[in-house]
mmCIF file of C-alpha atoms (C1' of nucleotides) in Angstrom:
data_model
loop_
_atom_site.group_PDB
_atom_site.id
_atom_site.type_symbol
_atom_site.label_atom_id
_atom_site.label_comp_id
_atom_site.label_asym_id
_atom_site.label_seq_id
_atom_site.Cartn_x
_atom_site.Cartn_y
_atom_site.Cartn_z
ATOM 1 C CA UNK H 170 2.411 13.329 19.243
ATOM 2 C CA UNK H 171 4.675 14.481 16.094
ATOM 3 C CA UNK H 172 2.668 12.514 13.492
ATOM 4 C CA UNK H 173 -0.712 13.788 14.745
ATOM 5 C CA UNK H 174 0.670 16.916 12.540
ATOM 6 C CA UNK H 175 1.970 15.347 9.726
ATOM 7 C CA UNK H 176 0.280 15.427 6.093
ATOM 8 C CA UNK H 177 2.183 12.670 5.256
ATOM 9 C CA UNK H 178 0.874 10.060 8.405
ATOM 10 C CA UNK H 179 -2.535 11.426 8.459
ATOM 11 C CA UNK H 180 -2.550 11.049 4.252
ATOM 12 C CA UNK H 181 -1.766 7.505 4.881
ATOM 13 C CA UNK H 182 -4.090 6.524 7.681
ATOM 14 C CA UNK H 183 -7.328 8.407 5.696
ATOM 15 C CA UNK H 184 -6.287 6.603 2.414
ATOM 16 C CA UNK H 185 -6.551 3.271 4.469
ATOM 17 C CA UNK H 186 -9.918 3.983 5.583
ATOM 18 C CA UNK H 187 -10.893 4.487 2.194
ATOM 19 C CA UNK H 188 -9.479 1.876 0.810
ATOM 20 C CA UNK H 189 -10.997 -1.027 3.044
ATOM 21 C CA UNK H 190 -14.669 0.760 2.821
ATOM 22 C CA UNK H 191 -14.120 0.583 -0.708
ATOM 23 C CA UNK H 192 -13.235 -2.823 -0.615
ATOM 24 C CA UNK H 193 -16.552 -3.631 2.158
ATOM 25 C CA UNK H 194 -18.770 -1.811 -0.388
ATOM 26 C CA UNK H 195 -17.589 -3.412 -3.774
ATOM 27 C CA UNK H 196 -17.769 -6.495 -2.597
ATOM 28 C CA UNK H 197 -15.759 -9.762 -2.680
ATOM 29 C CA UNK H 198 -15.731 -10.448 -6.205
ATOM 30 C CA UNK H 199 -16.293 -6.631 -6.984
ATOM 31 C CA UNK H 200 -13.575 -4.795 -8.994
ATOM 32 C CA UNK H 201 -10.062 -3.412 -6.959
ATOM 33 C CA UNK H 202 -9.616 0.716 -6.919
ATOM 34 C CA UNK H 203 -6.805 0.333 -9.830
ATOM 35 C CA UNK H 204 -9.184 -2.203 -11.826
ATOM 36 C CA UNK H 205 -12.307 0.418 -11.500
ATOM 37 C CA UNK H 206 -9.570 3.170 -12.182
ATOM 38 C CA UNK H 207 -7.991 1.503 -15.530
ATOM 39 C CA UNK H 208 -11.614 0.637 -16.552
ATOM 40 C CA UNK H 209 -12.888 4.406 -16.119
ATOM 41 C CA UNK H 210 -10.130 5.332 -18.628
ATOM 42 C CA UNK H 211 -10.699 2.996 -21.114
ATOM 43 C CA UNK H 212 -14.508 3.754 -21.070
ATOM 44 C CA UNK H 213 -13.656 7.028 -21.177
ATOM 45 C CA UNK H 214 -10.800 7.668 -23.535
ATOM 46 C CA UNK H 215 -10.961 6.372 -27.306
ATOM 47 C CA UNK H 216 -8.338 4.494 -28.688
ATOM 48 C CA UNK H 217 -6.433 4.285 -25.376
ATOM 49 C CA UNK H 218 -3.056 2.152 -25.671
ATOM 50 C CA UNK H 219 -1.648 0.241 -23.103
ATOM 51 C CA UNK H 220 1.124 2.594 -22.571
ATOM 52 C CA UNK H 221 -0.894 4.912 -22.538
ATOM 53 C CA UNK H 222 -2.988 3.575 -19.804
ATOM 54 C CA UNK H 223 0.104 3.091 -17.406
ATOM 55 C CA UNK H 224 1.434 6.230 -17.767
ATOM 56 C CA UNK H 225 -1.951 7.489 -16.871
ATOM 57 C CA UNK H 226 -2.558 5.882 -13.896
ATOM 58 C CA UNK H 227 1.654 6.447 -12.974
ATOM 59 C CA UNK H 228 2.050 2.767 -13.032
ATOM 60 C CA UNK H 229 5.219 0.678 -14.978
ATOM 61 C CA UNK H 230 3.255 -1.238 -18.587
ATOM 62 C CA UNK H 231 4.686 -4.207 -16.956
ATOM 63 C CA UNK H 232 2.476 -3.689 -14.108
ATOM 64 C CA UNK H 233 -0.557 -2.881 -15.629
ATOM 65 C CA UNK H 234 -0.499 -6.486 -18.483
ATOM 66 C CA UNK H 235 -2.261 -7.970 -14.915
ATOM 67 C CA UNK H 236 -4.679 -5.383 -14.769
ATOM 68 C CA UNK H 237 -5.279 -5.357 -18.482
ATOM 69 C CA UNK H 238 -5.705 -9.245 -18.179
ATOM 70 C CA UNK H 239 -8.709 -9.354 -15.584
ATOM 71 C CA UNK H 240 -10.424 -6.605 -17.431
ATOM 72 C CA UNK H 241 -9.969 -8.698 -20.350
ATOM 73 C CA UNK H 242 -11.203 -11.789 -18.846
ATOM 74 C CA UNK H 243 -14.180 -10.200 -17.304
ATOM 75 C CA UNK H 244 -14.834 -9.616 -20.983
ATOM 76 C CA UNK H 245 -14.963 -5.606 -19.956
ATOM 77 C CA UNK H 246 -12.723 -4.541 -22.896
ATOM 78 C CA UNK H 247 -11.153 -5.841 -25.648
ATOM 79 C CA UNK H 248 -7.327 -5.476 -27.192
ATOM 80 C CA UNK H 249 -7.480 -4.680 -30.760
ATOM 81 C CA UNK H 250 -4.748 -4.771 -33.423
ATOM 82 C CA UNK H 251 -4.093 -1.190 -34.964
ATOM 83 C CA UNK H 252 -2.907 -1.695 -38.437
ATOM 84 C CA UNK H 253 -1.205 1.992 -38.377
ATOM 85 C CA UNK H 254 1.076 0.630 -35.501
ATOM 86 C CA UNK H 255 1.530 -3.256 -35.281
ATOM 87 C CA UNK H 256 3.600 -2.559 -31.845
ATOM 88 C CA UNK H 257 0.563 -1.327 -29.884
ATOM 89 C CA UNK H 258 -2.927 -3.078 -28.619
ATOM 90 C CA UNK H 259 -5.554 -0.137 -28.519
ATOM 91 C CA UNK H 260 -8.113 -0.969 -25.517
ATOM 92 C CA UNK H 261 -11.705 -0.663 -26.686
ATOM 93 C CA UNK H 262 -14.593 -1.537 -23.472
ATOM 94 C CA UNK H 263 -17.387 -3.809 -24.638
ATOM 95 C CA UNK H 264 -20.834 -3.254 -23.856
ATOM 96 C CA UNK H 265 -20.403 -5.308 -20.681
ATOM 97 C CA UNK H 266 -17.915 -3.072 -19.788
ATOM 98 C CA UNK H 267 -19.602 -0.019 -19.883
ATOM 99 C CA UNK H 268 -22.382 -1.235 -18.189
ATOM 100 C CA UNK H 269 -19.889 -2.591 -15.324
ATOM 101 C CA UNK H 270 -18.167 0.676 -14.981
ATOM 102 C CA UNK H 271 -21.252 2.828 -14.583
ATOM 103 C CA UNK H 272 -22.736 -0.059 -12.227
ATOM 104 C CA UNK H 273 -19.042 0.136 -10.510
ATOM 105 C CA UNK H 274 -19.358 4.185 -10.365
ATOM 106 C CA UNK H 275 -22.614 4.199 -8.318
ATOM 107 C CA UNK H 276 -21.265 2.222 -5.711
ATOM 108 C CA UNK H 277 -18.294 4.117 -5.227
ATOM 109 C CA UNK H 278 -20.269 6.992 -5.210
ATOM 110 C CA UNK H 279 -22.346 5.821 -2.473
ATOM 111 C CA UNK H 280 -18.839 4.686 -0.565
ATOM 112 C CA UNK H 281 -17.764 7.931 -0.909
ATOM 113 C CA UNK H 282 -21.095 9.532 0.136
ATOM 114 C CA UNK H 283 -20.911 7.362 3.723
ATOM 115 C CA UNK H 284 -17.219 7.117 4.586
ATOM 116 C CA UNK H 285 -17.106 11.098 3.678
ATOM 117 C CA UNK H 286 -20.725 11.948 5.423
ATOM 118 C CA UNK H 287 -18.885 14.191 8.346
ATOM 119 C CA UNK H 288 -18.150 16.631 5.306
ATOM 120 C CA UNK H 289 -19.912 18.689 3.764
ATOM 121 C CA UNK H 290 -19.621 19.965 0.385
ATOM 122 C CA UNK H 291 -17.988 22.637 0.903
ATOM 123 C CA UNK H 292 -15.365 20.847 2.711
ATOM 124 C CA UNK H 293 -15.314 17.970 -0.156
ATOM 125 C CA UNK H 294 -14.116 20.299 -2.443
ATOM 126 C CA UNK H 295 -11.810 21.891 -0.758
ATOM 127 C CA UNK H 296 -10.088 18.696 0.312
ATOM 128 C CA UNK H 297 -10.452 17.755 -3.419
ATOM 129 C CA UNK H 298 -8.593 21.164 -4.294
ATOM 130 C CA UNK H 299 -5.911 20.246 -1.819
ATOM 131 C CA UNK H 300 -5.332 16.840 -3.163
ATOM 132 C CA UNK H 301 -4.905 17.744 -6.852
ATOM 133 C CA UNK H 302 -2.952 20.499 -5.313
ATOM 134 C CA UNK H 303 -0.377 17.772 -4.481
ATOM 135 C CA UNK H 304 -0.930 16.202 -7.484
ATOM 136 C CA UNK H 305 0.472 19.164 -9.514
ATOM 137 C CA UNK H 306 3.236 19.764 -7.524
ATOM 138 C CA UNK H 307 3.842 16.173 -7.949
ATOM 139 C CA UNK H 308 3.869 14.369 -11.265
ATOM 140 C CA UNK U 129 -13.131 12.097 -16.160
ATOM 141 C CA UNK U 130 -15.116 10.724 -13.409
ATOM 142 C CA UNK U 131 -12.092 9.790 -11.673
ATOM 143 C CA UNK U 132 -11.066 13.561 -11.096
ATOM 144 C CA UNK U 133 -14.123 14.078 -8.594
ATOM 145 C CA UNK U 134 -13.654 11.158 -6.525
ATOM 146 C CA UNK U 135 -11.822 11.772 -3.200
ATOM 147 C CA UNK U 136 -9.922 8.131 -3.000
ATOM 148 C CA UNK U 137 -8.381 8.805 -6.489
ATOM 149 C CA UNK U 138 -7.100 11.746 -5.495
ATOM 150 C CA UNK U 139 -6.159 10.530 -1.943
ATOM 151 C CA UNK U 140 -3.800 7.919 -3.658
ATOM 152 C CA UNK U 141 -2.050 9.837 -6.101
ATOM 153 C CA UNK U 142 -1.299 12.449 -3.648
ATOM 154 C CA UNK U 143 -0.401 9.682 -0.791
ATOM 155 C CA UNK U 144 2.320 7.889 -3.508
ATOM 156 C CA UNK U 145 3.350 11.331 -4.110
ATOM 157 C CA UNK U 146 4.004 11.984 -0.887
ATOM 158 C CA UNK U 147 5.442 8.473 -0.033
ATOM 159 C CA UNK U 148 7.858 8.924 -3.472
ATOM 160 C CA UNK U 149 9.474 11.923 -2.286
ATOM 161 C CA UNK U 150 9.657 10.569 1.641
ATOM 162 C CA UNK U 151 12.127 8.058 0.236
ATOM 163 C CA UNK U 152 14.095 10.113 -1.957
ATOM 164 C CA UNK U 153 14.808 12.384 1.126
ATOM 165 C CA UNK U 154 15.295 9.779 3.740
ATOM 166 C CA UNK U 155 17.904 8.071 1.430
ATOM 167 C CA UNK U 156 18.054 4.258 0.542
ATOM 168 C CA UNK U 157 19.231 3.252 4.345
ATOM 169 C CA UNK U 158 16.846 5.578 5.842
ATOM 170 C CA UNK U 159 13.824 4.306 8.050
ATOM 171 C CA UNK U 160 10.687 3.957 6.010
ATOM 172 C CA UNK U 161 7.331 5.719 6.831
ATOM 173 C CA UNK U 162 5.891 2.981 9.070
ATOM 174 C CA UNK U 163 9.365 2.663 11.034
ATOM 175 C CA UNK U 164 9.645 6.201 11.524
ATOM 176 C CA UNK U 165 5.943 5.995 13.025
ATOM 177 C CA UNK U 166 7.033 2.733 15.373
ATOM 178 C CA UNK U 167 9.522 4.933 16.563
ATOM 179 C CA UNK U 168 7.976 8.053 16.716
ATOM 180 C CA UNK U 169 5.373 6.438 19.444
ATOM 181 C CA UNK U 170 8.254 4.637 21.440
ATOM 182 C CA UNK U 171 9.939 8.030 21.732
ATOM 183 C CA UNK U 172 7.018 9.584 23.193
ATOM 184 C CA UNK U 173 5.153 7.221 24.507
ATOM 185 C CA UNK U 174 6.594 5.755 27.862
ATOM 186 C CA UNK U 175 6.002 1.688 28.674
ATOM 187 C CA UNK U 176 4.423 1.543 25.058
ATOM 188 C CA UNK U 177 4.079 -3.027 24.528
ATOM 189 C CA UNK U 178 4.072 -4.207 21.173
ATOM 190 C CA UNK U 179 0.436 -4.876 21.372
ATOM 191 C CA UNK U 180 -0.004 -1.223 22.398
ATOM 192 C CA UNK U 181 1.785 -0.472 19.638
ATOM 193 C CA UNK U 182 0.232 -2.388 16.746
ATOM 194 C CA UNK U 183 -3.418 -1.324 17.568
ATOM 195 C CA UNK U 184 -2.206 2.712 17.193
ATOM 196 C CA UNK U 185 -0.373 2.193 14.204
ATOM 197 C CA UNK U 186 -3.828 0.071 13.059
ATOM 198 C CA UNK U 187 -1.525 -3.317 12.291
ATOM 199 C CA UNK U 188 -1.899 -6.295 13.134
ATOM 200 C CA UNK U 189 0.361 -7.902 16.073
ATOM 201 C CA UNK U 190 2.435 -9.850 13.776
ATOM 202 C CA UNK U 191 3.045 -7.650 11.304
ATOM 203 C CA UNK U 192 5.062 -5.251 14.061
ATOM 204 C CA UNK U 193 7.173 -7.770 14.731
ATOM 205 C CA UNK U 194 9.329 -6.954 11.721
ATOM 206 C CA UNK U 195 9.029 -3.144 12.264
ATOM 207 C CA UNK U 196 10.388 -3.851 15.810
ATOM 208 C CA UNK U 197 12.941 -6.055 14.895
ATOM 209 C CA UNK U 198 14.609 -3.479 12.307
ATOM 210 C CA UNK U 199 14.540 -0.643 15.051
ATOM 211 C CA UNK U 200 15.663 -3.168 17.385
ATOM 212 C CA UNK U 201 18.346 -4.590 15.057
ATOM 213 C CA UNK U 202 19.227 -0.773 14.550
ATOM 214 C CA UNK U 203 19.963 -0.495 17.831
ATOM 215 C CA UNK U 204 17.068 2.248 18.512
ATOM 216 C CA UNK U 205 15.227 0.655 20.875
ATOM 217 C CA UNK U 206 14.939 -2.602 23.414
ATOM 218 C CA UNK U 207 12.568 -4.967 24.198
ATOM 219 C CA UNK U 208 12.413 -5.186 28.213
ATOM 220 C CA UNK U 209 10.558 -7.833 30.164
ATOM 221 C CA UNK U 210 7.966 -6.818 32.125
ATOM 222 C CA UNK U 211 7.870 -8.323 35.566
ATOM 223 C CA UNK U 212 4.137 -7.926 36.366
ATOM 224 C CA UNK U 213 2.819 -9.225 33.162
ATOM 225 C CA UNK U 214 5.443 -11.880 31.581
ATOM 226 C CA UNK U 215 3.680 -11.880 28.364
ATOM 227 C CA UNK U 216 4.669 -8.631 27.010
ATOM 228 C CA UNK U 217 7.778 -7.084 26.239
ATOM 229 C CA UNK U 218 7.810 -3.222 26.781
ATOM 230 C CA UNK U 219 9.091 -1.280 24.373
ATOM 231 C CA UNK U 220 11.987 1.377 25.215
ATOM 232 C CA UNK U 221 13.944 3.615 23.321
ATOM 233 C CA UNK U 222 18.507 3.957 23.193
ATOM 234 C CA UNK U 223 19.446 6.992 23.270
ATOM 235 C CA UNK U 224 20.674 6.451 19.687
ATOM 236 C CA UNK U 225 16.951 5.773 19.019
ATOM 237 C CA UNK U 226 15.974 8.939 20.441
ATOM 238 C CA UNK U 227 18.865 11.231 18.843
ATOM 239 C CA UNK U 228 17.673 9.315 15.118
ATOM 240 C CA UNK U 229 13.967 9.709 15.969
ATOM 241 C CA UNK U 230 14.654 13.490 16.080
ATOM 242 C CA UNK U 231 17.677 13.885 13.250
ATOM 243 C CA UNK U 232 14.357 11.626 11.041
ATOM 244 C CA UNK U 233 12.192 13.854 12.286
ATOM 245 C CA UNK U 234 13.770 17.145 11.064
ATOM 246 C CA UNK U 235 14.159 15.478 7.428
ATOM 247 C CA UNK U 236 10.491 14.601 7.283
ATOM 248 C CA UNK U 237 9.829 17.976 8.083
ATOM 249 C CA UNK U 238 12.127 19.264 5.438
ATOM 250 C CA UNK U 239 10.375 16.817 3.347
ATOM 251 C CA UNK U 240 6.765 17.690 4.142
ATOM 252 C CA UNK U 241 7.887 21.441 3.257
ATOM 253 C CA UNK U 242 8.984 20.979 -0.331
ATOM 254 C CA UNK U 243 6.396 18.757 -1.572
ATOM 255 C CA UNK U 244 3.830 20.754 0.158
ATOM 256 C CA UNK U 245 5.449 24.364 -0.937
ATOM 257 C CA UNK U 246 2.346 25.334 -3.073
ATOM 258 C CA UNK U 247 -0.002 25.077 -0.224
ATOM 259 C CA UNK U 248 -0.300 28.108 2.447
ATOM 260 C CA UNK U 249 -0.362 27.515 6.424
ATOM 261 C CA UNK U 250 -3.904 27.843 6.339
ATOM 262 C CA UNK U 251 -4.345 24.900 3.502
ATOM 263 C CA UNK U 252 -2.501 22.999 5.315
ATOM 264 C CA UNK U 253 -4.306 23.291 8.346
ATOM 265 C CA UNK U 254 -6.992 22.502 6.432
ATOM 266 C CA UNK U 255 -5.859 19.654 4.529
ATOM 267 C CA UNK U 256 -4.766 18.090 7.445
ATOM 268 C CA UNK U 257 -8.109 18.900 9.368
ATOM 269 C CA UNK U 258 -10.325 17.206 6.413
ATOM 270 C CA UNK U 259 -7.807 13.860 6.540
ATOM 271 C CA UNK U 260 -8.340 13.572 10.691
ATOM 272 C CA UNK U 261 -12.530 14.091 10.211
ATOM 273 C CA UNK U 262 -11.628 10.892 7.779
ATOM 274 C CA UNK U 263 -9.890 9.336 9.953
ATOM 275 C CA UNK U 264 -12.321 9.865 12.795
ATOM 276 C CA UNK U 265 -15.211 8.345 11.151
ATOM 277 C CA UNK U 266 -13.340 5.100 9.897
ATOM 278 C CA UNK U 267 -11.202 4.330 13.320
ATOM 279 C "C1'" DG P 16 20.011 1.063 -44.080
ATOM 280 C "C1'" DA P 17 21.946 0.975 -39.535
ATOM 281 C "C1'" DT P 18 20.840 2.623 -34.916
ATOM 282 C "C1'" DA P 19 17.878 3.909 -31.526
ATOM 283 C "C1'" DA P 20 13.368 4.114 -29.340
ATOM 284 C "C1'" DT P 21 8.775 2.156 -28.224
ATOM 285 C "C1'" DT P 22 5.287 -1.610 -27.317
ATOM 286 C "C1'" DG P 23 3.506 -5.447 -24.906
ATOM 287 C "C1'" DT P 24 5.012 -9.220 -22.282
ATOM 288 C "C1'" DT P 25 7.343 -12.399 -19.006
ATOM 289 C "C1'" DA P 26 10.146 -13.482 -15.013
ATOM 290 C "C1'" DA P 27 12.118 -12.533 -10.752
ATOM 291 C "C1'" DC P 28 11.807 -9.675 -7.016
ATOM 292 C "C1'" DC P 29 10.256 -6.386 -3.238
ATOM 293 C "C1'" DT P 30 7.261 -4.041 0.331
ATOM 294 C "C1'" DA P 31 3.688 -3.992 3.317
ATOM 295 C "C1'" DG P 32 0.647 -5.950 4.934
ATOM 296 C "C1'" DT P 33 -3.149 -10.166 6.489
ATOM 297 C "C1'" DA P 34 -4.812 -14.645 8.637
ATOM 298 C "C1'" DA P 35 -4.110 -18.730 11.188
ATOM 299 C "C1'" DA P 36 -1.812 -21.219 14.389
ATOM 300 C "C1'" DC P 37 1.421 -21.730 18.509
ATOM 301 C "C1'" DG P 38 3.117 -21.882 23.419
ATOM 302 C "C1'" DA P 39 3.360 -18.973 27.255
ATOM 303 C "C1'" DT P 40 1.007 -16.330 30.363
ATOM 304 C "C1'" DC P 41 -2.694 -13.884 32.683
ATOM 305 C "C1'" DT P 42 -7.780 -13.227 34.235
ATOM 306 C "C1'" DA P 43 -12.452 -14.526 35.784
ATOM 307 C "C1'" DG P 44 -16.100 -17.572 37.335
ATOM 308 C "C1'" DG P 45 -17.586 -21.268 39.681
ATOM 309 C "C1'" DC J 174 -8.153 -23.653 43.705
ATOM 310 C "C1'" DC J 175 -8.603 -24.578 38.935
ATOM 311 C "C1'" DT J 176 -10.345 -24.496 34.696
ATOM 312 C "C1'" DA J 177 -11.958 -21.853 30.600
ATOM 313 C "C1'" DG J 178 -11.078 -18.160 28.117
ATOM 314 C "C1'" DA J 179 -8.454 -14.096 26.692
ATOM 315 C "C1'" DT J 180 -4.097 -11.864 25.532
ATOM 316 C "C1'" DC J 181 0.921 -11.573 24.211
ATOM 317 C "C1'" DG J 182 4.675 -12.086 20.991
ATOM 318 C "C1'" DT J 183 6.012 -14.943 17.284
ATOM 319 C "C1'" DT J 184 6.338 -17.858 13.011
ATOM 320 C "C1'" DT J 185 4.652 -19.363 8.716
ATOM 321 C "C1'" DA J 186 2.178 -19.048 4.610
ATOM 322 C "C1'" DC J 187 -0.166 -16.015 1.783
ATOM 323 C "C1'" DT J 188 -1.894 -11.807 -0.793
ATOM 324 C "C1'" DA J 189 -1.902 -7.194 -3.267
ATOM 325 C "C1'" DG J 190 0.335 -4.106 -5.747
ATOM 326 C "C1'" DG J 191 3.727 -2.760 -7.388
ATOM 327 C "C1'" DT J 192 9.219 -2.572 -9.539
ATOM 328 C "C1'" DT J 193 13.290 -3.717 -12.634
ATOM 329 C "C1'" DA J 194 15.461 -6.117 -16.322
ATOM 330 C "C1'" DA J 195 15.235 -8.537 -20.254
ATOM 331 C "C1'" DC J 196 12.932 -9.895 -24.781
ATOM 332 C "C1'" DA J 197 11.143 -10.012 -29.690
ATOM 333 C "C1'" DA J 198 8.533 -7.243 -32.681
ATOM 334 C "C1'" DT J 199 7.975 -3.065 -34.661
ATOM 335 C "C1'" DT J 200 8.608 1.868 -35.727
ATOM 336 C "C1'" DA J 201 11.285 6.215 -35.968
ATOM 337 C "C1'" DT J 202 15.507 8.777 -36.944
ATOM 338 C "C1'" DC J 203 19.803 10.019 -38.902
#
DNA sequence: GATAATTGTTAACCTAGTAAACGATCTAGG
DNA sequence: CCTAGATCGTTTACTAGGTTAACAATTATC
């Protein structure tokens, strides 16, 4: 079978398995991968813009006012005027917030843990070597 | 940023990546990943049903019927009643199906070399060992 | 000071799926 | 035999996760 040595199928097939343990361990109401990964940023990176944000995650602005919206509404983070640049909305996380993303990061942590237990580290890193490998070559 | 360490990140930005560049080289009319994969397994798999089908590709039954329909429509395969079972329709390739299954084939290749140019024979043996020990724990 | 670029946003659209229901057909148990 | 259940392909409605094009407001550049 031709695909059984393609990157590309087998990429695809491993990244749905991910994806639906993900979803089985967040949870129903539980943040999406792009919600947890827009969240992680704004905890992580002061006076993030929203322009910012998309280009980090490789998404269109357009596409990321939704995301922006439900982290909003979950009262995670805030948008906040910058007087130095009336265009922009700076994205600041609220307490809640940070307490959601680090509540958020041990679950997916302990997703990755089972769905990933038939590696070991060794192997973990190396497939996370490949991957950003990609990446580079990439974007 | 926690997101770096985490093997789903990664596994999605290097899966668009890969998907991104898939299209550029297949060209606008060109037969997108999961058509290329429908075809791929009525090539080389002989009295292949639609049922059949779906459950390898991991899809549901209804959602095949469009995939079929464009290789169908296409003219790269037929669907041929089977007189021992009148429920299912077998699937079998034209030979314009087969001669586009291989001319795809040799782009995806071409494809899957580029984008993957930074990474050695035995990386790639590797990366694509690590993604089937995924895939054999979720499936 | 005019022109161009950037920001956040909306609206319309697209792709790739899922879930539920359907009639037709096949299979198994009594 | 025949009835209950399973399976097959299909349609319809829906969802997630994006894109592109346009817009007013604002800032940068020449």
């Amino acid at each position: 079978m031709a695909l059984e040595s393609l990157v590309g199928y087998n990429l695809k097939r491993a990244y749905v398995i991910l994806q639906n343990d993900y979803r089985a361990v967040m949870g129903d109401h539980g943040l999406s991968p792009r919600v947890f990964s827009a969240l992680t940023f704004v905890v992580e990176t002061p006076n993030l813009t929203q322009s910012d944000l998309a280009r980090r995650l490789g998404i269109e602005r357009s596409g990321l006012v939704a995301i922006v919206d439900e982290l909003e509404g979950r009262g995670y983070l805030c948008r906040v005027a910058v007087p130095q640049d009336r265009r922009v909305q700076a994205l600041s996380p609220t307490d809640a917030g940070v307490q959601a993303y680090e509540a958020a990061l041990k679950l997916v942590h302990d997703h990755e843990d089972r769905i990933l237990h038939t590696l070991d580290a060794v192997e973990r890193a190396q497939l996370l070597h490949l991957l950003k490998k990609i990446r580079e070559t990439g974007e």
